[in-house]
GROMACS .gro file of C-alpha atoms in nm:
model
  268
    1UNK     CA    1   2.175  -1.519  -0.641
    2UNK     CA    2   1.983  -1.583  -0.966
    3UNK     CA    3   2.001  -1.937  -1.089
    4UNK     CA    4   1.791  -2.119  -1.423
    5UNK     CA    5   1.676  -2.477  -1.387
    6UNK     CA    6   1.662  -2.621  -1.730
    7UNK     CA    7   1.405  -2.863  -1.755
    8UNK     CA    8   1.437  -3.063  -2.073
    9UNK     CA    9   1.426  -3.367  -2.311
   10UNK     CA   10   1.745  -3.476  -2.451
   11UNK     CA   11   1.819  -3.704  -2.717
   12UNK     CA   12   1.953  -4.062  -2.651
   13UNK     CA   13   2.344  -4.090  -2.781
   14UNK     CA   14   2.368  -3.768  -2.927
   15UNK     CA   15   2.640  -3.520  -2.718
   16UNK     CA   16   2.671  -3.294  -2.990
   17UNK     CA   17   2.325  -3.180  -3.004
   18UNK     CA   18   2.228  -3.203  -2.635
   19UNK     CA   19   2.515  -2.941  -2.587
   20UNK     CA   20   2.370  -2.765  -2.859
   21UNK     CA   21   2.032  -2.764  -2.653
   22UNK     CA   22   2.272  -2.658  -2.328
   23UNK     CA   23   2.412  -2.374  -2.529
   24UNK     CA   24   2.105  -2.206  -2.639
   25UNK     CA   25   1.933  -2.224  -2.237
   26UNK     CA   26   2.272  -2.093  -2.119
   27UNK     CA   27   2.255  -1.799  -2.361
   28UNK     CA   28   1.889  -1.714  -2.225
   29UNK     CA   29   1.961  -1.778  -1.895
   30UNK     CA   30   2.280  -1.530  -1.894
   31UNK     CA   31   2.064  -1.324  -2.072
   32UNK     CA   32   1.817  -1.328  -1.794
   33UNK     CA   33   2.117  -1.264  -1.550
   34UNK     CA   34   2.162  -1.569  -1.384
   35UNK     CA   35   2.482  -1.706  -1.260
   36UNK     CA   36   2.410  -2.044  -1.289
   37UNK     CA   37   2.239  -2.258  -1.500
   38UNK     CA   38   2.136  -2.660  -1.375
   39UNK     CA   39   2.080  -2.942  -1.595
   40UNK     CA   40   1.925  -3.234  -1.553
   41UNK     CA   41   2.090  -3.563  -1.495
   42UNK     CA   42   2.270  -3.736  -1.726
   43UNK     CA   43   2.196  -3.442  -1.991
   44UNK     CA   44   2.461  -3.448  -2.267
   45UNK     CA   45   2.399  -3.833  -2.334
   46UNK     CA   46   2.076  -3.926  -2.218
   47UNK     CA   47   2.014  -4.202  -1.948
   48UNK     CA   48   1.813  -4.485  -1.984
   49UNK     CA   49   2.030  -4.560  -2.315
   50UNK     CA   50   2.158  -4.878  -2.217
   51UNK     CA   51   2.500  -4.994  -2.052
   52UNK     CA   52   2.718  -5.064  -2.361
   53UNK     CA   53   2.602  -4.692  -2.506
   54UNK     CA   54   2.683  -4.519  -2.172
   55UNK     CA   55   3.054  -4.692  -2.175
   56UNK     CA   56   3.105  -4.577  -2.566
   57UNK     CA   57   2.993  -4.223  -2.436
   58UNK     CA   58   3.210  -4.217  -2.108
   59UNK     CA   59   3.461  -3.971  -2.074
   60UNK     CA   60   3.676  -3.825  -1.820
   61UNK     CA   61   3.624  -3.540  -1.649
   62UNK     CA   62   3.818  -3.343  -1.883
   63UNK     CA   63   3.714  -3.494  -2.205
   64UNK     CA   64   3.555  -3.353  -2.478
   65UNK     CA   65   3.166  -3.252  -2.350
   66UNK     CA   66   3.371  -3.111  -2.074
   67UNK     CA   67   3.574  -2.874  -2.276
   68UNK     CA   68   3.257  -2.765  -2.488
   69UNK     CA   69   3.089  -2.692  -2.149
   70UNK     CA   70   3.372  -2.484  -2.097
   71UNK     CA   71   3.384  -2.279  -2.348
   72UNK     CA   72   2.997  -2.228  -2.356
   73UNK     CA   73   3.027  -2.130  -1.992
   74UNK     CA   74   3.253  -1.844  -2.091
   75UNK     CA   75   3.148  -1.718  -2.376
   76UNK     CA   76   2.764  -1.664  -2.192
   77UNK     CA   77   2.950  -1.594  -1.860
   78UNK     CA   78   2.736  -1.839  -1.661
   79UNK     CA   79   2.812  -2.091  -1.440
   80UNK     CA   80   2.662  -2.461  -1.548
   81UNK     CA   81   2.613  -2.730  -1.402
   82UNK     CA   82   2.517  -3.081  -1.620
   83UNK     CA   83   2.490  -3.470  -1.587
   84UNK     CA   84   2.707  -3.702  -1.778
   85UNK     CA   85   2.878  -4.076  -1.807
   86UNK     CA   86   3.208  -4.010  -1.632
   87UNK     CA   87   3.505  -4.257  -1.743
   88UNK     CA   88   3.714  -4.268  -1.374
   89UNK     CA   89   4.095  -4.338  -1.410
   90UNK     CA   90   4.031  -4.679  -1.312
   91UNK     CA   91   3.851  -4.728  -1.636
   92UNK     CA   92   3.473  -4.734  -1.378
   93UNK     CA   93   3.195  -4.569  -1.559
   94UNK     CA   94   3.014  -4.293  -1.286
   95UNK     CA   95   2.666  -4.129  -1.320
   96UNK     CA   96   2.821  -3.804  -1.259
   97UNK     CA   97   2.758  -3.391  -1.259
   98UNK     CA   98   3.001  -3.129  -1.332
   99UNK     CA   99   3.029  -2.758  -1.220
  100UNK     CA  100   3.181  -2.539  -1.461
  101UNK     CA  101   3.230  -2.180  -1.354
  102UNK     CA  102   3.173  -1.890  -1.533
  103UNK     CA  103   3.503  -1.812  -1.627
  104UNK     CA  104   3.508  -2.191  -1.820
  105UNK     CA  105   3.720  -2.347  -1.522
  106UNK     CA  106   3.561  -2.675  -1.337
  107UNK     CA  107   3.454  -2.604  -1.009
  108UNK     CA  108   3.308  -2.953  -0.862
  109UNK     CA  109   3.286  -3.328  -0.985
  110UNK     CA  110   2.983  -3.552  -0.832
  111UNK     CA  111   2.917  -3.934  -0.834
  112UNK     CA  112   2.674  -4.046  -0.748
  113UNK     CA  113   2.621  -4.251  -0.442
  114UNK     CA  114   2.282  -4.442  -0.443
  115UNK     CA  115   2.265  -4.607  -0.755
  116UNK     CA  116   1.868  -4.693  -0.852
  117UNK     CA  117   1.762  -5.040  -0.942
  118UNK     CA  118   1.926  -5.209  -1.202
  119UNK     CA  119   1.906  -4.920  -1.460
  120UNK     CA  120   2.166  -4.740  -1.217
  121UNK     CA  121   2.390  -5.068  -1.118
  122UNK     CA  122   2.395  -5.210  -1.459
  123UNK     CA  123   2.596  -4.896  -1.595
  124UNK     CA  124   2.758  -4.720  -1.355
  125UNK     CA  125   2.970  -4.783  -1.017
  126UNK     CA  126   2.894  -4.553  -0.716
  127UNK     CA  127   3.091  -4.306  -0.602
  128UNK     CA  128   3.268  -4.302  -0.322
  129UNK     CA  129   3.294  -4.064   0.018
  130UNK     CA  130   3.347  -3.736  -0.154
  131UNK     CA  131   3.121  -3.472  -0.153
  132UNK     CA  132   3.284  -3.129  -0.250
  133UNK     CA  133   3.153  -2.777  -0.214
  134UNK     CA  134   3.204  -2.498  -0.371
  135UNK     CA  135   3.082  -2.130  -0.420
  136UNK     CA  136   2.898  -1.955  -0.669
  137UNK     CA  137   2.728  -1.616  -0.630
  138UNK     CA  138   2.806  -1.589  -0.275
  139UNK     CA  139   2.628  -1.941  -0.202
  140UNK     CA  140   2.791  -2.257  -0.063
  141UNK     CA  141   2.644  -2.497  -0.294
  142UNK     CA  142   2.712  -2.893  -0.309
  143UNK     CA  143   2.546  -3.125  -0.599
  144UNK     CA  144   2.346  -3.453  -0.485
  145UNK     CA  145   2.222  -3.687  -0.847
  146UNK     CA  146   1.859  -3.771  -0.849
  147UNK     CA  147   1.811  -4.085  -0.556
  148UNK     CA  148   2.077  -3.926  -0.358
  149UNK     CA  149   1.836  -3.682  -0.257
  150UNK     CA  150   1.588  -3.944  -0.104
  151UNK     CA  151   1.846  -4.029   0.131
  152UNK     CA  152   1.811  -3.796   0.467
  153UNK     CA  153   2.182  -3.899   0.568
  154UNK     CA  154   2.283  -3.721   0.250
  155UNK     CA  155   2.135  -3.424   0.260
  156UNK     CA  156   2.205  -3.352   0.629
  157UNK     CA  157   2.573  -3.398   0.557
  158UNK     CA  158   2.554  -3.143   0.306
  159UNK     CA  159   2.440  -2.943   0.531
  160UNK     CA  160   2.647  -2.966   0.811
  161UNK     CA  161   2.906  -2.924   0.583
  162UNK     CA  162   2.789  -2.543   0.539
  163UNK     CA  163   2.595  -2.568   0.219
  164UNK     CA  164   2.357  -2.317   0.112
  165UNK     CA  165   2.180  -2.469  -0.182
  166UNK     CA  166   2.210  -2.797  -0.277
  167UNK     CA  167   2.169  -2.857  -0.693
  168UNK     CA  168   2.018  -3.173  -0.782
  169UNK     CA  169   2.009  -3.290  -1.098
  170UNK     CA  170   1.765  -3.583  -1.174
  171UNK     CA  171   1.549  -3.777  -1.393
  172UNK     CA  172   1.285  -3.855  -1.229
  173UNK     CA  173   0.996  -4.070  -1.348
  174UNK     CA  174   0.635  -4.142  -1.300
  175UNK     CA  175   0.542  -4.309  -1.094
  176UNK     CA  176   0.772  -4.099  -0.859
  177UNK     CA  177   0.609  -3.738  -0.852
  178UNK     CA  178   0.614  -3.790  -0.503
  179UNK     CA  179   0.984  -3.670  -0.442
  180UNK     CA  180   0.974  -3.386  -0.642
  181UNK     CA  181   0.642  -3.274  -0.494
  182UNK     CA  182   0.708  -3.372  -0.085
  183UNK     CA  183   1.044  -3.525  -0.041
  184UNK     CA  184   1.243  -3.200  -0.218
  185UNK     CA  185   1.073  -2.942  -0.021
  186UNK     CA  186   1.105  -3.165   0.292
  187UNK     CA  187   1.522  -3.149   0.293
  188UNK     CA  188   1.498  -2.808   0.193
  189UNK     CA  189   1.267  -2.763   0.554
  190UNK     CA  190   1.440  -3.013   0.766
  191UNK     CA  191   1.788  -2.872   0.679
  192UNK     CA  192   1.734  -2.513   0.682
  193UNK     CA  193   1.862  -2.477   0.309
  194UNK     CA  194   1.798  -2.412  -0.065
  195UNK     CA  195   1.716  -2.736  -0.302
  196UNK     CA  196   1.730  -2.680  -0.631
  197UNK     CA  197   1.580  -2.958  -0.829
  198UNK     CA  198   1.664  -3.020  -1.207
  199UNK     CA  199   1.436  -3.275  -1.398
  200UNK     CA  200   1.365  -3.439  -1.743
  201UNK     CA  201   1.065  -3.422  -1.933
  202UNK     CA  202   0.975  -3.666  -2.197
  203UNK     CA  203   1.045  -4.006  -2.279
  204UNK     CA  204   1.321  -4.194  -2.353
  205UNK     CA  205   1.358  -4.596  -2.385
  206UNK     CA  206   1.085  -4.728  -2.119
  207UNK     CA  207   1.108  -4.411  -1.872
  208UNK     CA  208   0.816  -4.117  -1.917
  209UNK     CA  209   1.012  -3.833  -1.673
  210UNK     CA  210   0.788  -3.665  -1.473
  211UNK     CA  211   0.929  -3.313  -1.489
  212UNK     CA  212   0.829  -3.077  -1.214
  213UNK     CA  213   1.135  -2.930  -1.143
  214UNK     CA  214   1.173  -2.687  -0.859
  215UNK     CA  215   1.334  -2.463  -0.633
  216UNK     CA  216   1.263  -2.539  -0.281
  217UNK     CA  217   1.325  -2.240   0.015
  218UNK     CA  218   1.475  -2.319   0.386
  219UNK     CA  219   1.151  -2.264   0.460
  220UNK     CA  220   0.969  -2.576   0.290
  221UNK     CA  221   0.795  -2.342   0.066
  222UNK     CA  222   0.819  -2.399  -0.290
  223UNK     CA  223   0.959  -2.054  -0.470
  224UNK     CA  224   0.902  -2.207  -0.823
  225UNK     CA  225   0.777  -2.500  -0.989
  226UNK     CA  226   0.794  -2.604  -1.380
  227UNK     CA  227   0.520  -2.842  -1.520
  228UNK     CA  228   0.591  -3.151  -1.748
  229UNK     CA  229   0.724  -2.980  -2.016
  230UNK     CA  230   1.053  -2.829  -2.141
  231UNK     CA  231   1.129  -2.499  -1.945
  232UNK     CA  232   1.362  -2.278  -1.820
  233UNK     CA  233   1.286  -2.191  -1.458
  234UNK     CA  234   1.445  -1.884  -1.334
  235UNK     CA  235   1.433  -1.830  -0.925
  236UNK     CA  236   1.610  -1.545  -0.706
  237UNK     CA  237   1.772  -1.648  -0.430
  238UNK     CA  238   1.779  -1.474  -0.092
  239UNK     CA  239   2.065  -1.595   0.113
  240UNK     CA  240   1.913  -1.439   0.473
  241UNK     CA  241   1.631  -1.680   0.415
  242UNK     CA  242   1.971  -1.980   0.523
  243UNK     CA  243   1.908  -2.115   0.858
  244UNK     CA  244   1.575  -2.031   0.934
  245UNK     CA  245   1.461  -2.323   1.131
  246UNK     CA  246   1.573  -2.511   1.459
  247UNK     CA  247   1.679  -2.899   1.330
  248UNK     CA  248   2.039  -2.859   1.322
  249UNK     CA  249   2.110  -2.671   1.601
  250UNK     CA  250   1.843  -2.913   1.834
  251UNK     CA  251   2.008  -3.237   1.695
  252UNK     CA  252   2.111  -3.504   1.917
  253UNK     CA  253   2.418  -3.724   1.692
  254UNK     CA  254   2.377  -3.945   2.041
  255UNK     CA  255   2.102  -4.115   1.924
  256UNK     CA  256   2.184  -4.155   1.594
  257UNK     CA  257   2.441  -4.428   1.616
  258UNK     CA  258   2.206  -4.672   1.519
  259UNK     CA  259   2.147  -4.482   1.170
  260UNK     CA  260   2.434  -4.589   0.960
  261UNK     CA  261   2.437  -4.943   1.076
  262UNK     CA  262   2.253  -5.165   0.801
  263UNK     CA  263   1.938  -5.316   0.807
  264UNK     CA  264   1.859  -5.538   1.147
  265UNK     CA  265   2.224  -5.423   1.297
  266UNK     CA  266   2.092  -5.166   1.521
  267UNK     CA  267   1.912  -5.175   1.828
  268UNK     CA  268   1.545  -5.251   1.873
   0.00000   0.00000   0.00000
Protein backbone atom coordinates (compact mmCIF):
# COMPACT_ATOMS: atom_id res chain seq x y z
CA UNK A 1 0.00 0.00 0.00
CA UNK A 2 0.94 3.63 -0.75
CA UNK A 3 0.04 6.06 1.96
CA UNK A 4 0.99 10.29 2.24
CA UNK A 5 1.77 11.72 5.65
CA UNK A 6 0.86 15.33 5.55
CA UNK A 7 2.97 17.22 7.64
CA UNK A 8 1.63 20.71 8.15
CA UNK A 9 0.77 24.02 9.93
CA UNK A 10 -2.77 24.79 10.33
CA UNK A 11 -4.43 27.81 11.31
CA UNK A 12 -5.97 28.28 14.84
CA UNK A 13 -10.09 28.43 14.55
CA UNK A 14 -10.31 28.36 11.02
CA UNK A 15 -12.10 24.78 9.62
CA UNK A 16 -12.83 26.18 6.44
CA UNK A 17 -9.40 26.82 5.35
CA UNK A 18 -7.56 23.96 7.09
CA UNK A 19 -9.89 21.70 4.89
CA UNK A 20 -8.98 23.78 2.17
CA UNK A 21 -5.22 22.92 3.02
CA UNK A 22 -6.56 18.99 3.40
CA UNK A 23 -8.09 19.22 -0.03
CA UNK A 24 -5.22 20.38 -2.00
CA UNK A 25 -2.57 17.42 -0.17
CA UNK A 26 -5.37 14.92 -0.89
CA UNK A 27 -5.48 15.92 -4.56
CA UNK A 28 -1.52 15.42 -4.76
CA UNK A 29 -1.45 12.58 -2.82
CA UNK A 30 -4.21 10.70 -5.08
CA UNK A 31 -2.35 12.04 -7.69
CA UNK A 32 0.72 10.32 -6.50
CA UNK A 33 -1.46 7.09 -6.07
CA UNK A 34 -1.83 6.73 -2.61
CA UNK A 35 -4.75 5.29 -0.86
CA UNK A 36 -4.52 7.09 2.10
CA UNK A 37 -3.67 10.26 3.18
CA UNK A 38 -2.83 11.05 7.36
CA UNK A 39 -3.18 14.25 9.02
CA UNK A 40 -1.93 15.47 11.85
CA UNK A 41 -3.75 15.81 15.09
CA UNK A 42 -6.27 18.01 15.70
CA UNK A 43 -5.89 19.37 11.93
CA UNK A 44 -9.14 21.07 10.84
CA UNK A 45 -9.17 23.35 14.06
CA UNK A 46 -5.89 23.61 15.40
CA UNK A 47 -4.93 22.52 19.03
CA UNK A 48 -3.42 24.52 21.46
CA UNK A 49 -6.44 27.10 20.77
CA UNK A 50 -7.78 27.15 24.07
CA UNK A 51 -10.78 25.21 25.80
CA UNK A 52 -13.74 27.57 25.16
CA UNK A 53 -12.57 27.69 21.17
CA UNK A 54 -12.29 23.86 20.98
CA UNK A 55 -16.06 23.53 22.53
CA UNK A 56 -17.41 26.35 19.87
CA UNK A 57 -15.60 24.12 17.19
CA UNK A 58 -16.83 20.63 18.48
CA UNK A 59 -18.87 18.65 16.39
CA UNK A 60 -20.12 15.24 16.11
CA UNK A 61 -18.85 12.76 14.21
CA UNK A 62 -21.07 13.49 11.45
CA UNK A 63 -21.07 17.19 11.49
CA UNK A 64 -20.08 19.47 9.09
CA UNK A 65 -15.90 19.03 8.70
CA UNK A 66 -17.00 15.48 8.56
CA UNK A 67 -19.18 15.74 5.55
CA UNK A 68 -16.55 18.05 3.70
CA UNK A 69 -13.99 15.27 4.43
CA UNK A 70 -16.33 13.19 2.75
CA UNK A 71 -16.85 14.54 -0.16
CA UNK A 72 -13.09 15.50 -0.65
CA UNK A 73 -12.34 11.85 -0.03
CA UNK A 74 -14.42 10.93 -3.05
CA UNK A 75 -14.00 13.22 -5.38
CA UNK A 76 -9.78 12.48 -5.10
CA UNK A 77 -10.64 8.78 -4.37
CA UNK A 78 -8.36 8.61 -1.31
CA UNK A 79 -8.82 7.46 1.90
CA UNK A 80 -8.09 10.30 4.82
CA UNK A 81 -7.56 10.23 7.88
CA UNK A 82 -7.61 13.80 10.17
CA UNK A 83 -7.72 15.13 13.85
CA UNK A 84 -10.56 17.11 15.17
CA UNK A 85 -12.72 18.36 18.45
CA UNK A 86 -15.36 15.65 18.57
CA UNK A 87 -18.78 16.76 20.36
CA UNK A 88 -19.86 13.00 21.98
CA UNK A 89 -23.69 12.52 22.46
CA UNK A 90 -23.22 13.20 25.97
CA UNK A 91 -22.38 16.73 25.08
CA UNK A 92 -18.11 15.56 26.21
CA UNK A 93 -15.71 17.27 23.96
CA UNK A 94 -12.95 14.29 22.58
CA UNK A 95 -9.50 14.91 20.95
CA UNK A 96 -10.46 12.65 18.24
CA UNK A 97 -9.36 11.19 14.48
CA UNK A 98 -11.57 10.11 11.79
CA UNK A 99 -11.13 7.59 8.88
CA UNK A 100 -12.94 8.39 5.89
CA UNK A 101 -12.72 5.90 3.06
CA UNK A 102 -12.28 6.47 -0.32
CA UNK A 103 -15.60 6.06 -1.42
CA UNK A 104 -16.59 9.23 1.23
CA UNK A 105 -18.05 6.65 3.88
CA UNK A 106 -16.43 6.78 7.63
CA UNK A 107 -14.49 3.93 8.35
CA UNK A 108 -13.12 4.45 12.13
CA UNK A 109 -13.66 7.07 15.04
CA UNK A 110 -10.63 7.47 17.72
CA UNK A 111 -10.45 9.19 21.18
CA UNK A 112 -8.02 9.56 22.57
CA UNK A 113 -6.98 7.84 25.69
CA UNK A 114 -3.95 9.56 27.43
CA UNK A 115 -4.77 12.99 27.65
CA UNK A 116 -1.31 15.30 28.03
CA UNK A 117 -0.93 17.76 30.83
CA UNK A 118 -3.37 20.24 31.28
CA UNK A 119 -3.49 21.40 27.59
CA UNK A 120 -5.15 17.84 26.94
CA UNK A 121 -7.44 17.65 30.34
CA UNK A 122 -8.52 21.17 30.22
CA UNK A 123 -10.43 20.56 26.80
CA UNK A 124 -11.17 17.31 26.19
CA UNK A 125 -12.42 14.00 28.16
CA UNK A 126 -10.65 10.68 27.30
CA UNK A 127 -11.96 8.15 25.52
CA UNK A 128 -12.94 5.19 26.65
CA UNK A 129 -12.04 1.20 25.88
CA UNK A 130 -12.61 1.25 22.19
CA UNK A 131 -10.13 0.83 19.79
CA UNK A 132 -11.54 -0.14 16.27
CA UNK A 133 -9.78 -1.49 13.21
CA UNK A 134 -10.34 -1.36 10.02
CA UNK A 135 -8.86 -2.05 6.47
CA UNK A 136 -7.53 -0.06 3.85
CA UNK A 137 -5.40 -1.26 0.92
CA UNK A 138 -5.21 -4.69 2.15
CA UNK A 139 -3.72 -3.43 5.66
CA UNK A 140 -5.31 -3.85 9.11
CA UNK A 141 -4.76 -0.47 10.34
CA UNK A 142 -5.92 1.04 13.88
CA UNK A 143 -5.34 4.97 14.80
CA UNK A 144 -3.51 5.83 18.25
CA UNK A 145 -3.52 10.27 18.89
CA UNK A 146 -0.14 11.63 19.66
CA UNK A 147 0.70 10.45 23.73
CA UNK A 148 -1.16 7.35 23.09
CA UNK A 149 1.70 6.18 21.29
CA UNK A 150 4.16 6.58 24.32
CA UNK A 151 2.18 4.13 26.05
CA UNK A 152 3.65 0.37 25.33
CA UNK A 153 0.23 -1.14 26.68
CA UNK A 154 -1.35 0.65 23.74
CA UNK A 155 0.45 -0.20 21.07
CA UNK A 156 0.80 -3.91 21.94
CA UNK A 157 -2.98 -4.13 22.07
CA UNK A 158 -3.13 -2.90 18.70
CA UNK A 159 -1.23 -5.34 17.82
CA UNK A 160 -2.53 -8.28 19.18
CA UNK A 161 -5.55 -7.17 17.85
CA UNK A 162 -4.09 -7.98 14.21
CA UNK A 163 -3.07 -4.53 13.11
CA UNK A 164 -0.76 -3.92 10.38
CA UNK A 165 0.00 -0.26 10.56
CA UNK A 166 -0.91 1.79 13.14
CA UNK A 167 -1.64 5.78 11.97
CA UNK A 168 -0.79 8.24 14.48
CA UNK A 169 -1.64 11.48 14.24
CA UNK A 170 0.16 14.00 16.59
CA UNK A 171 1.44 17.28 17.46
CA UNK A 172 4.31 16.90 18.85
CA UNK A 173 6.53 19.60 20.32
CA UNK A 174 10.03 20.49 21.18
CA UNK A 175 11.26 19.61 23.55
CA UNK A 176 9.89 16.07 22.62
CA UNK A 177 11.89 15.03 19.36
CA UNK A 178 12.68 12.18 21.27
CA UNK A 179 9.42 10.13 20.43
CA UNK A 180 9.34 10.78 17.02
CA UNK A 181 13.04 9.98 16.61
CA UNK A 182 13.32 6.60 19.19
CA UNK A 183 10.03 5.88 20.77
CA UNK A 184 8.05 5.58 17.07
CA UNK A 185 10.49 3.31 15.54
CA UNK A 186 10.72 1.37 18.86
CA UNK A 187 6.73 0.13 18.72
CA UNK A 188 7.11 -0.28 15.20
CA UNK A 189 10.30 -2.97 16.29
CA UNK A 190 8.89 -4.31 19.44
CA UNK A 191 5.49 -5.09 17.79
CA UNK A 192 6.44 -6.38 14.54
CA UNK A 193 4.30 -3.63 12.67
CA UNK A 194 4.04 -0.43 10.52
CA UNK A 195 3.84 3.15 12.49
CA UNK A 196 2.93 5.76 10.63
CA UNK A 197 3.55 9.02 12.34
CA UNK A 198 1.70 12.33 11.33
CA UNK A 199 3.11 15.65 12.87
CA UNK A 200 2.72 19.52 12.93
CA UNK A 201 5.13 21.95 12.00
CA UNK A 202 5.04 25.48 13.13
CA UNK A 203 3.76 27.35 15.89
CA UNK A 204 0.70 27.97 17.29
CA UNK A 205 -0.21 29.74 20.82
CA UNK A 206 2.94 28.71 23.12
CA UNK A 207 3.72 25.22 21.26
CA UNK A 208 6.75 25.27 18.39
CA UNK A 209 5.82 21.46 16.82
CA UNK A 210 8.68 19.67 16.12
CA UNK A 211 7.70 18.02 12.85
CA UNK A 212 9.64 14.96 11.84
CA UNK A 213 7.05 12.90 10.79
CA UNK A 214 7.69 9.35 9.75
CA UNK A 215 6.98 6.03 8.65
CA UNK A 216 8.47 3.46 10.80
CA UNK A 217 8.98 -0.49 9.30
CA UNK A 218 8.39 -3.84 11.55
CA UNK A 219 11.76 -3.80 11.36
CA UNK A 220 12.70 -0.57 13.50
CA UNK A 221 14.08 0.95 10.44
CA UNK A 222 12.88 4.22 9.48
CA UNK A 223 11.48 4.03 5.60
CA UNK A 224 10.95 7.88 5.53
CA UNK A 225 11.38 10.85 7.52
CA UNK A 226 10.10 14.63 6.85
CA UNK A 227 12.09 17.57 8.44
CA UNK A 228 10.47 20.59 10.31
CA UNK A 229 8.71 21.88 7.64
CA UNK A 230 5.41 21.45 5.74
CA UNK A 231 5.57 18.22 3.54
CA UNK A 232 3.92 15.59 2.05
CA UNK A 233 5.66 12.30 2.76
CA UNK A 234 4.81 9.54 0.47
CA UNK A 235 6.04 5.79 1.67
CA UNK A 236 5.22 2.25 -0.01
CA UNK A 237 4.26 -0.21 2.06
CA UNK A 238 5.25 -3.87 1.87
CA UNK A 239 2.89 -5.98 3.81
CA UNK A 240 5.45 -9.32 3.89
CA UNK A 241 7.72 -7.07 5.85
CA UNK A 242 4.38 -7.78 9.02
CA UNK A 243 5.68 -9.99 11.63
CA UNK A 244 9.17 -10.05 11.19
CA UNK A 245 10.42 -10.30 14.66
CA UNK A 246 9.96 -12.73 17.74
CA UNK A 247 8.16 -10.36 20.73
CA UNK A 248 4.74 -11.46 20.32
CA UNK A 249 4.98 -14.85 19.77
CA UNK A 250 7.86 -15.17 22.94
CA UNK A 251 5.54 -13.13 25.31
CA UNK A 252 4.80 -14.30 28.66
CA UNK A 253 1.02 -12.33 29.73
CA UNK A 254 2.05 -14.39 33.19
CA UNK A 255 4.19 -11.92 34.25
CA UNK A 256 2.52 -9.10 33.26
CA UNK A 257 -0.22 -8.93 35.82
CA UNK A 258 1.51 -6.46 37.64
CA UNK A 259 1.41 -4.00 34.47
CA UNK A 260 -2.01 -2.54 34.57
CA UNK A 261 -2.16 -2.15 38.28
CA UNK A 262 -1.35 1.65 39.16
CA UNK A 263 1.51 3.07 40.56
CA UNK A 264 2.88 1.20 44.00
CA UNK A 265 -0.11 -1.58 43.56
CA UNK A 266 2.02 -4.19 42.16
CA UNK A 267 4.52 -6.34 43.51
CA UNK A 268 8.08 -5.40 44.39
Amino acid sequence: MRLTLFQADAEPGAPHRNLDRLERAAAEAAGRGSALLVGPEMCLTGYDIGAEAVRALAEPADGPMAARVADIARRHGIALLYGYPERGEDGAVHNAAQLIGADGRPVLNQRKAHLYGDLDRGSFAPGGDAFPTAEVGGMRVGVAICYDVEFPELVRRHALAGVDLLLVPTALMSPYEIVATTIVPARAFENGIFVAYANRCGREGALTYCGLSSVAAPDGSVLARAGDGEALLTVDLDPALRSVGTHLADRRPDLYGAVSSAPGKGDS
